[in-house]
CSV table of C-alpha atoms in Angstrom, one decimal:
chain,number,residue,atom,x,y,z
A,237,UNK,CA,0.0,0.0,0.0
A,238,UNK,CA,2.1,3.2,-1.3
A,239,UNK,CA,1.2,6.0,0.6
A,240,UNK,CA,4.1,8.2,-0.6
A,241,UNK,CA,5.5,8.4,-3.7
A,242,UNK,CA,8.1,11.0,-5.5
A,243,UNK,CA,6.7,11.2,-9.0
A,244,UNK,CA,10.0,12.0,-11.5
A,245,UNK,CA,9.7,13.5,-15.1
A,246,UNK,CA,11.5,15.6,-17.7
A,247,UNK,CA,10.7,19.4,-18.4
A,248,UNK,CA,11.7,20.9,-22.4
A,249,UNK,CA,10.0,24.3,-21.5
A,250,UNK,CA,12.0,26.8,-20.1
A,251,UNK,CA,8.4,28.2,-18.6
A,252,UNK,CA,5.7,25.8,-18.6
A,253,UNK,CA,3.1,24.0,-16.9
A,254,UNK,CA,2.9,19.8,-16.7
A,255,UNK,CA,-0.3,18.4,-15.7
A,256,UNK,CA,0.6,15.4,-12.9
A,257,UNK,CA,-3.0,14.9,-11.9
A,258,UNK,CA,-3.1,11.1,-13.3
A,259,UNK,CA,-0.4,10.3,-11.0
A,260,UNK,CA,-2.0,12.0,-8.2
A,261,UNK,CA,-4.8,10.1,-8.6
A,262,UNK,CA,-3.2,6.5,-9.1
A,263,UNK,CA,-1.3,7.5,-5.7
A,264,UNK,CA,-4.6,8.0,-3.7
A,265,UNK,CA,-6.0,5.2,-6.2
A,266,UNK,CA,-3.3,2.8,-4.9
A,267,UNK,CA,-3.7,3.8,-1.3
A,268,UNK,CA,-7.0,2.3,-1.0
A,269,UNK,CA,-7.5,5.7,1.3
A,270,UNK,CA,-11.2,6.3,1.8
A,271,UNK,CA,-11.1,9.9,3.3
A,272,UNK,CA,-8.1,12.4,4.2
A,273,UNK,CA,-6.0,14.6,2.1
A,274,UNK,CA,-3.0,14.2,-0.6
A,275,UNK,CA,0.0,16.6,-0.1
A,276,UNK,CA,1.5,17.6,-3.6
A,277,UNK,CA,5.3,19.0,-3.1
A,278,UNK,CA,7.7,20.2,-6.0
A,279,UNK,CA,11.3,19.4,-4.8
A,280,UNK,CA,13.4,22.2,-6.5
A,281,UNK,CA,13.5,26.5,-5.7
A,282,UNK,CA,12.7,27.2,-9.5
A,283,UNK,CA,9.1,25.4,-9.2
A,284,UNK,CA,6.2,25.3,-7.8
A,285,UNK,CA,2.8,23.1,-7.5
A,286,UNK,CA,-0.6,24.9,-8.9
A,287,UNK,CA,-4.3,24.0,-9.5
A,288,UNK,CA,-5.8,25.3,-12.7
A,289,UNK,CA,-7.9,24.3,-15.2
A,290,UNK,CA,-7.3,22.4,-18.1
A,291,UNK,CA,-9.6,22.4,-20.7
A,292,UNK,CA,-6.8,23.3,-23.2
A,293,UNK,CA,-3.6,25.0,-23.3
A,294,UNK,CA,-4.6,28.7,-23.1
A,295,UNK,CA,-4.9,29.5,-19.3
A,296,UNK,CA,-1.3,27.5,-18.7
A,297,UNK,CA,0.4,30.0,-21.2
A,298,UNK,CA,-1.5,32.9,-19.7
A,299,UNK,CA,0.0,31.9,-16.4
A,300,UNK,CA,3.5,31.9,-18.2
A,301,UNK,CA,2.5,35.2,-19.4
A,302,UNK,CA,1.5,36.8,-16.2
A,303,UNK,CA,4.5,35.4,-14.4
A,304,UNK,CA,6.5,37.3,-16.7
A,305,UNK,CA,5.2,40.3,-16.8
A,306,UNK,CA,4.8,40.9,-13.1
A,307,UNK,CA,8.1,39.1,-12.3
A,308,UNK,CA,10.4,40.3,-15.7
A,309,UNK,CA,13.8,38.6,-16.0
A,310,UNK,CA,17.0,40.0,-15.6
A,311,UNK,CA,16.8,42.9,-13.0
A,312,UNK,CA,17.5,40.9,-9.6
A,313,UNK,CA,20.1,41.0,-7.4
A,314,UNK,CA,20.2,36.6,-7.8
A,315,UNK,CA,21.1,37.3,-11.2
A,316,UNK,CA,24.5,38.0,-10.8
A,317,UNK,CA,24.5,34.2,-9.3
A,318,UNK,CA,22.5,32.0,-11.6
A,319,UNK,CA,20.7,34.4,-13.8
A,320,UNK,CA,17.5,33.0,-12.6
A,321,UNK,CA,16.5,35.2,-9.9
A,322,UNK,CA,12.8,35.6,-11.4
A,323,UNK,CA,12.7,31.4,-11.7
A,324,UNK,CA,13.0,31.7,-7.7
A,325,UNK,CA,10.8,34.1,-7.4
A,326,UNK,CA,8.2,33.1,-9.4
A,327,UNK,CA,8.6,29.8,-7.5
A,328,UNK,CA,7.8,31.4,-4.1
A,329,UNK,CA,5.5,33.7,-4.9
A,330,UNK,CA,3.3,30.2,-6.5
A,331,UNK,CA,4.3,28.3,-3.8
A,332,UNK,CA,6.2,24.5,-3.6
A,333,UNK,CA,3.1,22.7,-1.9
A,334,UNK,CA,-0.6,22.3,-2.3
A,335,UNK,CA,-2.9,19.8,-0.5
A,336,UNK,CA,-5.9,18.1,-2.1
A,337,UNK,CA,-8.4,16.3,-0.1
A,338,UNK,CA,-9.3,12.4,-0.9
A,339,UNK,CA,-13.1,12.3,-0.8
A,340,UNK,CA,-14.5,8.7,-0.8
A,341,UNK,CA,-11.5,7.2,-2.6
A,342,UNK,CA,-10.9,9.7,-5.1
A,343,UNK,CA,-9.2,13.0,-5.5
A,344,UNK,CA,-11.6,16.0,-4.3
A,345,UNK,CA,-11.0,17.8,-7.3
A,346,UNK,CA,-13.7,19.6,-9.1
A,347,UNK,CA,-14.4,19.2,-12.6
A,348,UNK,CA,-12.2,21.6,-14.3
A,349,UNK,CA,-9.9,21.3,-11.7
A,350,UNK,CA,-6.0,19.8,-12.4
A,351,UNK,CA,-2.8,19.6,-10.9
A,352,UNK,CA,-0.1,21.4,-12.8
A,353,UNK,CA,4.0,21.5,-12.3
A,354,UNK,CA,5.2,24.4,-12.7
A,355,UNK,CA,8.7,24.5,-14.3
A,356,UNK,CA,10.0,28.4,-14.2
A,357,UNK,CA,14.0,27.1,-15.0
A,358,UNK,CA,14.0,24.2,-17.6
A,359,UNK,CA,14.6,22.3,-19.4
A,360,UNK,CA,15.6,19.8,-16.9
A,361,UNK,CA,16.4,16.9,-17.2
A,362,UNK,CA,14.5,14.9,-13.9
A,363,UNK,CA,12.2,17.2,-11.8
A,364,UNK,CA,10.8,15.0,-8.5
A,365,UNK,CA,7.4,16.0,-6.8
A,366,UNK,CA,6.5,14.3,-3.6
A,367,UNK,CA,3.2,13.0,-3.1
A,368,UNK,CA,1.9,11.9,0.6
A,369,UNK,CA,-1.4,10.5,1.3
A,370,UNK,CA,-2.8,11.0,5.0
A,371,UNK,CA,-5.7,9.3,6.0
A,372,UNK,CA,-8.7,10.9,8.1
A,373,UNK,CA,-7.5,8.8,11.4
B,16,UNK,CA,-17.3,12.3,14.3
B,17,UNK,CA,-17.6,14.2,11.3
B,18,UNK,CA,-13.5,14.5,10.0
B,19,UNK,CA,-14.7,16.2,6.5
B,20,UNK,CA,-17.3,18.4,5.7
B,21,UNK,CA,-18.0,20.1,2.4
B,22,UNK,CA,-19.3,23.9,3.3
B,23,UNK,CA,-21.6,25.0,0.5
B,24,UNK,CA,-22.3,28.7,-0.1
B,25,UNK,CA,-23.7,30.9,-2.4
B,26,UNK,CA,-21.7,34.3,-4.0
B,27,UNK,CA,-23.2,37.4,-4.6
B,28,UNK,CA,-20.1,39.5,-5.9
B,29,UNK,CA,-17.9,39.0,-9.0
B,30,UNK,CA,-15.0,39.3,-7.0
B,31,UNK,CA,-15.4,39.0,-3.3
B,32,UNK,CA,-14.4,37.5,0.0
B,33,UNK,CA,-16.4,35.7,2.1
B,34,UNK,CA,-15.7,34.9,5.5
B,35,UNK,CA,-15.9,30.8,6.7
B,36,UNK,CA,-14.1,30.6,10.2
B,37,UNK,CA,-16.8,30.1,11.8
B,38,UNK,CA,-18.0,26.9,9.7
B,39,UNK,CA,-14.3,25.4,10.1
B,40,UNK,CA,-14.2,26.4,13.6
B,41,UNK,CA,-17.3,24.3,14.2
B,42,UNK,CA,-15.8,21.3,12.1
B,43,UNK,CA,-12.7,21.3,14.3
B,44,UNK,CA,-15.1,21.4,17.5
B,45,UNK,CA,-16.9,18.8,16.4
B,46,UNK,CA,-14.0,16.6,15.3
B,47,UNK,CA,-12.8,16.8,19.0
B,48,UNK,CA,-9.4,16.6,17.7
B,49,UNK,CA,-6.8,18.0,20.2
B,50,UNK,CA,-4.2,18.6,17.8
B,51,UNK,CA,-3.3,18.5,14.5
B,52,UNK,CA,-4.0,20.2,10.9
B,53,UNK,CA,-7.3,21.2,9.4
B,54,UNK,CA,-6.9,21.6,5.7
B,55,UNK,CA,-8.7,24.1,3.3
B,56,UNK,CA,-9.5,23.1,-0.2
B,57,UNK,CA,-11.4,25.3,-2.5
B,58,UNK,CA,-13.3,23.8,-5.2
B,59,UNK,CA,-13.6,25.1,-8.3
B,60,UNK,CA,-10.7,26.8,-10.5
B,61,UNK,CA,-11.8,30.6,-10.3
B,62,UNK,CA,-11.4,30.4,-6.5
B,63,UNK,CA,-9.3,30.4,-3.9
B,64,UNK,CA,-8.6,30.5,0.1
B,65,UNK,CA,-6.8,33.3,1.7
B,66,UNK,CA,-5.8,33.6,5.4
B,67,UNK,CA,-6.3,37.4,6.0
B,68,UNK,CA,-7.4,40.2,8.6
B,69,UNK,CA,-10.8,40.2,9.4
B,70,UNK,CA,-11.3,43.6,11.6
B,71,UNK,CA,-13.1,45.3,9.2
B,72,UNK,CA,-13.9,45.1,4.8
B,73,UNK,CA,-10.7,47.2,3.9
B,74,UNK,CA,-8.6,44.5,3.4
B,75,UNK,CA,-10.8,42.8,1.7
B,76,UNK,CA,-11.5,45.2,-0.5
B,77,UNK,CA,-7.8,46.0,-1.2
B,78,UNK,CA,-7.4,42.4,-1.9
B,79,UNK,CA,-9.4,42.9,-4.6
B,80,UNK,CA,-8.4,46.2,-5.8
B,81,UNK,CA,-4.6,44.5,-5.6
B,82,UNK,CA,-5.4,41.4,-8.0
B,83,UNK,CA,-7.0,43.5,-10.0
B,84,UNK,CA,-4.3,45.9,-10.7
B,85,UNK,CA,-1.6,43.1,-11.4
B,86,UNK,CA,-3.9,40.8,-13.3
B,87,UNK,CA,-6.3,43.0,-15.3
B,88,UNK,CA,-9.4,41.6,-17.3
B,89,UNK,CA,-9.4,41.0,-21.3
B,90,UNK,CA,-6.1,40.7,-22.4
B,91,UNK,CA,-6.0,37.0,-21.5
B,92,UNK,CA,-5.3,34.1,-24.5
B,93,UNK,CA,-8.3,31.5,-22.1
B,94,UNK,CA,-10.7,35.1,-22.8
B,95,UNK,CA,-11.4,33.7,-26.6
B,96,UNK,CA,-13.2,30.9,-24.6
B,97,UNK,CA,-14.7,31.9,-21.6
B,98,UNK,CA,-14.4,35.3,-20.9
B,99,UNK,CA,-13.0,34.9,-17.5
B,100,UNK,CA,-8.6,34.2,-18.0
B,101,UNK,CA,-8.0,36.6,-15.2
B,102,UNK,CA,-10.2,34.8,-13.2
B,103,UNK,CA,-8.3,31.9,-13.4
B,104,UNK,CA,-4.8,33.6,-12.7
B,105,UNK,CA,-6.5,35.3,-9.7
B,106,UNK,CA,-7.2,31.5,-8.5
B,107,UNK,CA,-3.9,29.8,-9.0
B,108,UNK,CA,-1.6,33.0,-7.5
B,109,UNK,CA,-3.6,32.9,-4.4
B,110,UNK,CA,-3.5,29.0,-4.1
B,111,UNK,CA,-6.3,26.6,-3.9
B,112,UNK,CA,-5.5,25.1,-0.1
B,113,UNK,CA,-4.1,26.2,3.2
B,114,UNK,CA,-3.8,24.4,5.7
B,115,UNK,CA,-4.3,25.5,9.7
B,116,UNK,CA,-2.8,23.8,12.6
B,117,UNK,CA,-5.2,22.4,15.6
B,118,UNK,CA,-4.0,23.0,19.0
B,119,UNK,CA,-5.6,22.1,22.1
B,120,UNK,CA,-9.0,21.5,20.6
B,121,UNK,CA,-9.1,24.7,18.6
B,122,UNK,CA,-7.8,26.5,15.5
B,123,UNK,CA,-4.1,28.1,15.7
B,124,UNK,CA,-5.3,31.2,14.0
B,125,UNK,CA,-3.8,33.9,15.6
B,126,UNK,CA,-6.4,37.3,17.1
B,127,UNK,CA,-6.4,38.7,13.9
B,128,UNK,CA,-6.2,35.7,11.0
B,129,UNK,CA,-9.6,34.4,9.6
B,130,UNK,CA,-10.2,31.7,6.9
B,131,UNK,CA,-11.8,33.5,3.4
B,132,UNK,CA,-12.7,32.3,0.6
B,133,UNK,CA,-11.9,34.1,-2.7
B,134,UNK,CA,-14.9,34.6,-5.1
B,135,UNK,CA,-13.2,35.6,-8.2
B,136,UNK,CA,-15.9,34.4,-10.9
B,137,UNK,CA,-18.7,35.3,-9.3
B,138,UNK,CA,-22.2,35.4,-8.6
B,139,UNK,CA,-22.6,31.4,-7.8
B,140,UNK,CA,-25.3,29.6,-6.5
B,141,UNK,CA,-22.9,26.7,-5.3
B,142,UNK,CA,-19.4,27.3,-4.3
B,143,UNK,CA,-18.1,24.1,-2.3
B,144,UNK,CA,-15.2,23.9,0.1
B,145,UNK,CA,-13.5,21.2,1.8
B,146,UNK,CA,-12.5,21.0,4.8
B,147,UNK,CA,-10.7,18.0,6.4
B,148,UNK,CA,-9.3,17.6,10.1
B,149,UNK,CA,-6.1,14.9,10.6
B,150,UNK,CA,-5.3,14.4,13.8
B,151,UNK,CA,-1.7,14.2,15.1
B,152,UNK,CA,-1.7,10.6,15.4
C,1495,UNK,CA,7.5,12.6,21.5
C,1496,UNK,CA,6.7,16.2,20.1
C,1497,UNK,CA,4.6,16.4,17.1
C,1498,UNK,CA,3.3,19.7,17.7
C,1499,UNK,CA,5.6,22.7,18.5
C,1500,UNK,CA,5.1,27.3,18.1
C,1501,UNK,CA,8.1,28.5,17.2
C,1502,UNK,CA,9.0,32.3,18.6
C,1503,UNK,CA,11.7,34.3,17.4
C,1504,UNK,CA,12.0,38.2,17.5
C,1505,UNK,CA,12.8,40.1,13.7
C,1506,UNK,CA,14.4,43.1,13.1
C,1507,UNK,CA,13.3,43.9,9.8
C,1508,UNK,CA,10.4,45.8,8.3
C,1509,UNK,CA,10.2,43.2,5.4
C,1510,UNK,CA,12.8,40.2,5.5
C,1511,UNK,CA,13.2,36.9,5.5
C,1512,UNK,CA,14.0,34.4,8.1
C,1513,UNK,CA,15.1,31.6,8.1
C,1514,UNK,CA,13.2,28.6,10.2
C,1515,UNK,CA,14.8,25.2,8.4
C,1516,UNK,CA,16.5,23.9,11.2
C,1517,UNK,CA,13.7,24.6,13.7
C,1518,UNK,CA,11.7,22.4,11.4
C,1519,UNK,CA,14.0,20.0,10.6
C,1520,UNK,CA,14.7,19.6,15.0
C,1521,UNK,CA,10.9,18.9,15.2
C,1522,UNK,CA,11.1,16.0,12.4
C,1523,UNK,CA,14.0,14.5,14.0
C,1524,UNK,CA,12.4,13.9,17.7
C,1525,UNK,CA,9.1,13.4,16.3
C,1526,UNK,CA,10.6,10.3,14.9
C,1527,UNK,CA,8.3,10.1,12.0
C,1528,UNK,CA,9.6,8.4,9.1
C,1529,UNK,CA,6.9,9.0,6.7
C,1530,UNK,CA,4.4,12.0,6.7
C,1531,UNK,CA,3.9,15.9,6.4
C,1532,UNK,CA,5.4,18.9,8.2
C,1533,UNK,CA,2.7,21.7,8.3
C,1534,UNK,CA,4.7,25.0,8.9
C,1535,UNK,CA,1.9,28.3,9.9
C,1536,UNK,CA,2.5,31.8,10.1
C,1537,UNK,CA,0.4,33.0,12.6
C,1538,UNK,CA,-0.3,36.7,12.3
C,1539,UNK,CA,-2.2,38.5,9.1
C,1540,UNK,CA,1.0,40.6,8.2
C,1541,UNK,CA,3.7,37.7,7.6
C,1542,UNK,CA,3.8,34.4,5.6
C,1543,UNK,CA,5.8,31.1,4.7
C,1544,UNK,CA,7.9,31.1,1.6
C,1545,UNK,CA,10.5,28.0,0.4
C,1546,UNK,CA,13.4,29.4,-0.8
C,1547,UNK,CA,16.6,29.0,-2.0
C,1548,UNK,CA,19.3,29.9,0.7
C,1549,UNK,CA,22.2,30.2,-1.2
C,1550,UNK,CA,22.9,33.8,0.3
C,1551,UNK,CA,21.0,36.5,0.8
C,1552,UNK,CA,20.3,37.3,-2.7
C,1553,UNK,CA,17.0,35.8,-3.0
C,1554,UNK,CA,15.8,36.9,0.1
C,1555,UNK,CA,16.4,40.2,-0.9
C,1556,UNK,CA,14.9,40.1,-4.2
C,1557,UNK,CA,11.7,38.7,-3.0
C,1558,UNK,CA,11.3,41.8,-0.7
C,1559,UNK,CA,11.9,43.9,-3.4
C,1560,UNK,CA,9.7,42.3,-5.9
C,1561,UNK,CA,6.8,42.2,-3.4
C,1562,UNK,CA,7.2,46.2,-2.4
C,1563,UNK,CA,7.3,46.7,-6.4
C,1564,UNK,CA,3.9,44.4,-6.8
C,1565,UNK,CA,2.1,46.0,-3.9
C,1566,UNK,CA,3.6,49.1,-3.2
C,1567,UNK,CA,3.2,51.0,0.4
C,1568,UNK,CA,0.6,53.4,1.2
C,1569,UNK,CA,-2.6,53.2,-1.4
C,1570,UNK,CA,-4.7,51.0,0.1
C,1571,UNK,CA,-8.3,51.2,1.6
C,1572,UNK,CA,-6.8,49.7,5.4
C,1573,UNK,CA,-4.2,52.1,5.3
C,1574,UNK,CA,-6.3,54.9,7.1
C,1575,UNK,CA,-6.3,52.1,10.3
C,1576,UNK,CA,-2.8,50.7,10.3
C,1577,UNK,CA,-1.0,52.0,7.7
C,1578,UNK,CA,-0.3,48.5,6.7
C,1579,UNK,CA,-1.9,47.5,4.4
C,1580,UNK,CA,0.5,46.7,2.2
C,1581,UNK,CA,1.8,44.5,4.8
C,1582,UNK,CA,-1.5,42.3,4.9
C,1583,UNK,CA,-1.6,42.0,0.7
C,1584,UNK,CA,2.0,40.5,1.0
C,1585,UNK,CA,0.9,37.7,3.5
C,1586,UNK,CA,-2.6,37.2,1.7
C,1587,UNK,CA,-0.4,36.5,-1.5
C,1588,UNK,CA,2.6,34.1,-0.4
C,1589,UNK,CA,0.5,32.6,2.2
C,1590,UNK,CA,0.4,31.5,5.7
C,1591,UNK,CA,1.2,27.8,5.4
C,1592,UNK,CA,3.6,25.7,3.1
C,1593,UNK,CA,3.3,21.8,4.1
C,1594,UNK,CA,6.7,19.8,3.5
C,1595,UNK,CA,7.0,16.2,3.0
C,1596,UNK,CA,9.1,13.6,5.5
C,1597,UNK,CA,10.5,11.1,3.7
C,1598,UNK,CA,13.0,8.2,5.5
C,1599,UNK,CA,13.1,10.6,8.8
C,1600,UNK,CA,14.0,13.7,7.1
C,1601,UNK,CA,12.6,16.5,5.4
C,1602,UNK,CA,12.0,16.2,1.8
C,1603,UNK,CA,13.3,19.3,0.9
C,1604,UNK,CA,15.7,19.5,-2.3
C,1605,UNK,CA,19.5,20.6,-1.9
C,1606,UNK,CA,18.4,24.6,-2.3
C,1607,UNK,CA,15.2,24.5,-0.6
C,1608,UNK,CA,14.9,26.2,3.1
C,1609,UNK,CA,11.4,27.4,4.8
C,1610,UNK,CA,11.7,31.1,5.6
C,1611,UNK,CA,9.4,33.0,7.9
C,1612,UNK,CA,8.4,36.1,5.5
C,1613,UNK,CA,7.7,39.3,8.0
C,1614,UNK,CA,6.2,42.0,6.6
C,1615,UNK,CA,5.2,44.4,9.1
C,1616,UNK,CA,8.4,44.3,11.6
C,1617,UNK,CA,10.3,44.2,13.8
C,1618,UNK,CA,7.9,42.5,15.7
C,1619,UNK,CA,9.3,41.6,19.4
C,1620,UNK,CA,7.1,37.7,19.0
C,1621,UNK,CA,6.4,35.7,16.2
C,1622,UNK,CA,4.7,32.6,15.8
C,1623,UNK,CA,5.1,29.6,13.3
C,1624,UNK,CA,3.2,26.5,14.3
C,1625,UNK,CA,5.2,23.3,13.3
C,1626,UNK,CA,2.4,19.9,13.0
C,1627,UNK,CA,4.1,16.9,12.1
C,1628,UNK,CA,1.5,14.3,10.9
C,1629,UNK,CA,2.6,10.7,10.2
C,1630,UNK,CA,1.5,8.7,7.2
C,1631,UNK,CA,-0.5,6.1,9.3
């Protein structure tokens, strides 16, 4: 019975969005969890976990779009470093973790509702995101 | 022992936040959990939850005014379909979830912190929000 | 066996970072939990929890100055009571809890990744973070 699980992939986008939510749900699937919650982390200070819809692309580029444009490359003080300092920033300002709950053995996710992993500093080559499932009791 | 509740609300604002301590407040009570986490979980991807001051409506207000001013309306590629992108971006910067820590029977808000929930799609007849209680052991 | 600890420090910054890793990490250690979550929660509606990269203080820096650029000082409707309201639109935005994986007895952050306390409204002579470690069963 996994009941953790770190969920590996590739990223080609420098900016992008990657929806995880089928491996969410085969975690809490495999869990046999009837009730309780599922905590999503992205390992890494350049990404970050969101929900978001995903009837098609459009909303995932406009949150590369607005991420940009509030947060514009190239003026931070982390530049001098990596030349990434917007990636981190972008990352915290999204944030590393979300929790879903498990709702009679499924995710509690509504219907437009998915689980996206935001890259802000790709391509890379393995990006890890920790899944946890906790039961009610 | 009810662990996890759905709250279910109705909206009267576009973009609006509406107050639900009290509701999770009553959960945790009833859950007679002496410590551990309740988590928040906003259904529906044009909303969000917020921990925020609740001494009067200015903040409220200025959260509004804030997402507003960084995410303005119609210039958004998801606008072609639905007419609602910033609505969207508004959801998935604030976050979907937070989660609040139980201690001695009650919710570790501190004087000032209350639990909202961010309308930012609004009027809705049903908005739904999850709340689940996982006690420390 | 603590599971449940507040954390209180003292800041001596308007806006900075601080950084509450090995506080956290302590708590995972004697909680002797090797599978689970780590709820970290500002409590107070002018500060917030932000993982970071802690390199040096680069980042830190740059995330004060990117939210003072976003939501700048002095406009806002809460103002004429506290003057800070800008204070309370930062916390709303990064948010008051981040929840970290435990994975084998540690913390699953990645090599960069530390959990700063985000003030915004200092120096403040007490703050709290509430730490909740939660096993997996």
């Amino acid at each position: 019975m996994a009941m953790q699980k770190i969920i590996t992939f590739r990223t080609d986008q420098q900016n992008g969005l990657y929806d995880i939510t089928s491996d969410v749900v085969s975690l809490i699937k495999a869990s046999k969890v009837r009730s309780g919650i599922a905590s999503v982390y992205a390992r890494g200070s350049t990404a970050a976990i969101m929900i978001q819809e995903n009837w098609d692309q459009s909303v995932q580029n406009d949150v590369v779009t607005l991420l940009r444009r509030i947060i514009p490359p190239g003026i931070w003080e982390h530049d001098r470093q990596d030349n990434n300092g917007d990636a981190h920033l972008k990352a915290g300002l999204v944030g590393a973790s979300e929790t879903i709950p498990i709702i009679d053995y499924n995710p509690g996710l509504s219907t437009w509702q998915n689980i996206f992993f935001c890259e802000f500093d790709g391509p890379r080559e393995r990006r890890e995101v920790v899944v946890t499932i906790i039961a009610e009791k």
